[in-house]
Amino acid sequence: MSVASPNTPACAVPGTPLAGVRAGIDACVHCGFCLQACPTYLALGDENDSPRGRILLMRLVYEGSLAVDDAAVRTHIDRCLGCRGCETACPSGVPYGQLLEAMRATLNQRSALPWTARTILGVFERPVLLRVTMALARAVRATRLPALLARIPGRPGFALAMLDATRPVLPEPDYTLNAPDAPEARYAPHTHNASSTPDAPVAHGRGPQVALLAGCVMHGLYRHTNSATGRVLQVNGYRVVDAPGQGCCGALHAHAGDLEGARRLARRNIAAFEQSGAEVITVNSAGCGAMCKEYGHLLDGDAEWAARAAAFAERVRDVSELLAAAGPVEASAPATERDAPLRVAYDAPCHLQHAQRVVDAPMRVLGAARGVELVPLTDADQCCGSAGIFTLIQPEVSTAVLTPKIRHIAAARVDLVATGNPGCLMQIGAGLRRAGLRTRAVHPVDLLDAAYRGGKPAR
């Protein structure tokens, strides 16, 4: 709870989430370092669509100079991606992500979210509806219609391209790891023709017990990546256990200003992972990882859950952090149809680099696949325009942010672009398909898993 100084004007919105973050608002000195780090400012060129401009709007609403239901306020706040690139650039340590969530929650008290956002958030909060929705999405994906219709104009075509981008880029294995509690977990063939299976590293299962946050989109559309995550963790010595009862992390809800919905989901996950007995909670989705690491802040006003939330957050690690801590074990590069190395560019997910401040670990994961040529990508630290449901509710702004990203990837002439977040994989993957490029988006863990298996990308 922030304490106002004697010179702070009276709060015009008492009892709202915005009323509790005045200290964060005051931390902004309007220096402008955030401007070049803000994708919407770069795309739109409007000061009101910059971090310091939005913070000024928050201040004016707090003090009553602008009405909380002012349409222009809502417009500029809604245009924010919440990428938090400004936090990395800010010399004053402004907690912009927390300010944005508080502002959106305050706006939602006066005017409801658009029906599209309410529907999406409602589905993600209800496990049965979510399972049905994801099953339908997988069924549509299996028809290959998304691939055929991905380049039709407008948002329908882009949505289909996003769905098509969730298909595995690398061939799925015909063998799996032995049980996690086996004395030695190794890549083992399903068939009896062991000679066809490449040599792979052997894990001795002496590391910490790790439970994976399965996630919503990850579990629904990227199950191959979740499976790969378990395999590479075991190869690197971790013991993987289940956490039954887990669900959505609440990131989509928090970013949209539905803080109560986010808290309900957080409590469910905390209880589930407490029962798992895992020493470490790992996440392969940057947005989910950032949310889980901030459960302590989300529930700091809840007497029953605050301490449990803080303890949970302390145990959360991105999968790249765990793999980097273990080495990771090196592997031969995935084979290609030519002798040249596989050219791979890394695009940093915003909530991994800016929110979690995990920068080097993903590069170490990619570097463990020997023979991969890591190609620098211009503005790899800039947002791709996905931002959870942003691409669905702010399509024009999302496209304006994505366009230079696709242009830079095309200029890099890479086979794959690696990024560790499902929204980024779908957004960039859709942009690549719509542009007619052969480059594909892949999770770094999938690439390392394929390297351990001696696989090759689908062409």
PDB file of C-alpha atoms in Angstrom, residues 1 7-8 12 41 45-46 53-54 81 90 173 208 236 279 283 286 297 299 307 339 362 382 409 428 446 456:
ATOM      1  CA  MET A   1       0.000   0.000   0.000  1.00  0.00           C
ATOM      2  CA  ASN A   7       1.865  17.367  -1.205  1.00  0.00           C
ATOM      3  CA  THR A   8       0.023  14.593  -3.044  1.00  0.00           C
ATOM      4  CA  ALA A  12     -10.322  11.218  -7.092  1.00  0.00           C
ATOM      5  CA  TYR A  41       4.942   4.650 -29.600  1.00  0.00           C
ATOM      6  CA  GLY A  45       4.097   8.115 -32.990  1.00  0.00           C
ATOM      7  CA  ASP A  46       1.617   9.400 -30.367  1.00  0.00           C
ATOM      8  CA  GLY A  53       2.182   9.427 -21.729  1.00  0.00           C
ATOM      9  CA  ARG A  54       0.024   6.669 -20.276  1.00  0.00           C
ATOM     10  CA  LEU A  81       0.753  -4.238 -25.249  1.00  0.00           C
ATOM     11  CA  CYS A  90      13.623   2.947 -17.149  1.00  0.00           C
ATOM     12  CA  PRO A 173       9.811 -38.618 -31.823  1.00  0.00           C
ATOM     13  CA  PRO A 208      15.684 -31.539  -8.031  1.00  0.00           C
ATOM     14  CA  ASN A 236      19.720 -32.737 -17.939  1.00  0.00           C
ATOM     15  CA  GLU A 279      11.045 -28.459  -5.288  1.00  0.00           C
ATOM     16  CA  VAL A 283       7.354 -22.857 -17.023  1.00  0.00           C
ATOM     17  CA  ALA A 286       7.321 -16.559 -20.822  1.00  0.00           C
ATOM     18  CA  HIS A 297       2.419  -9.237  -5.530  1.00  0.00           C
ATOM     19  CA  LEU A 299      -2.014 -11.809  -3.504  1.00  0.00           C
ATOM     20  CA  ALA A 307       2.795 -16.088   2.326  1.00  0.00           C
ATOM     21  CA  ASP A 339      25.859 -29.603 -45.198  1.00  0.00           C
ATOM     22  CA  PRO A 362      17.846 -19.170 -23.818  1.00  0.00           C
ATOM     23  CA  GLN A 382      11.183  -5.530 -29.467  1.00  0.00           C
ATOM     24  CA  ILE A 409      13.426 -11.950 -39.879  1.00  0.00           C
ATOM     25  CA  ILE A 428       5.435 -14.591 -35.549  1.00  0.00           C
ATOM     26  CA  ASP A 446      11.847 -28.199 -29.262  1.00  0.00           C
ATOM     27  CA  LYS A 456      15.522 -32.411 -38.674  1.00  0.00           C
TER      28      LYS A 456
END
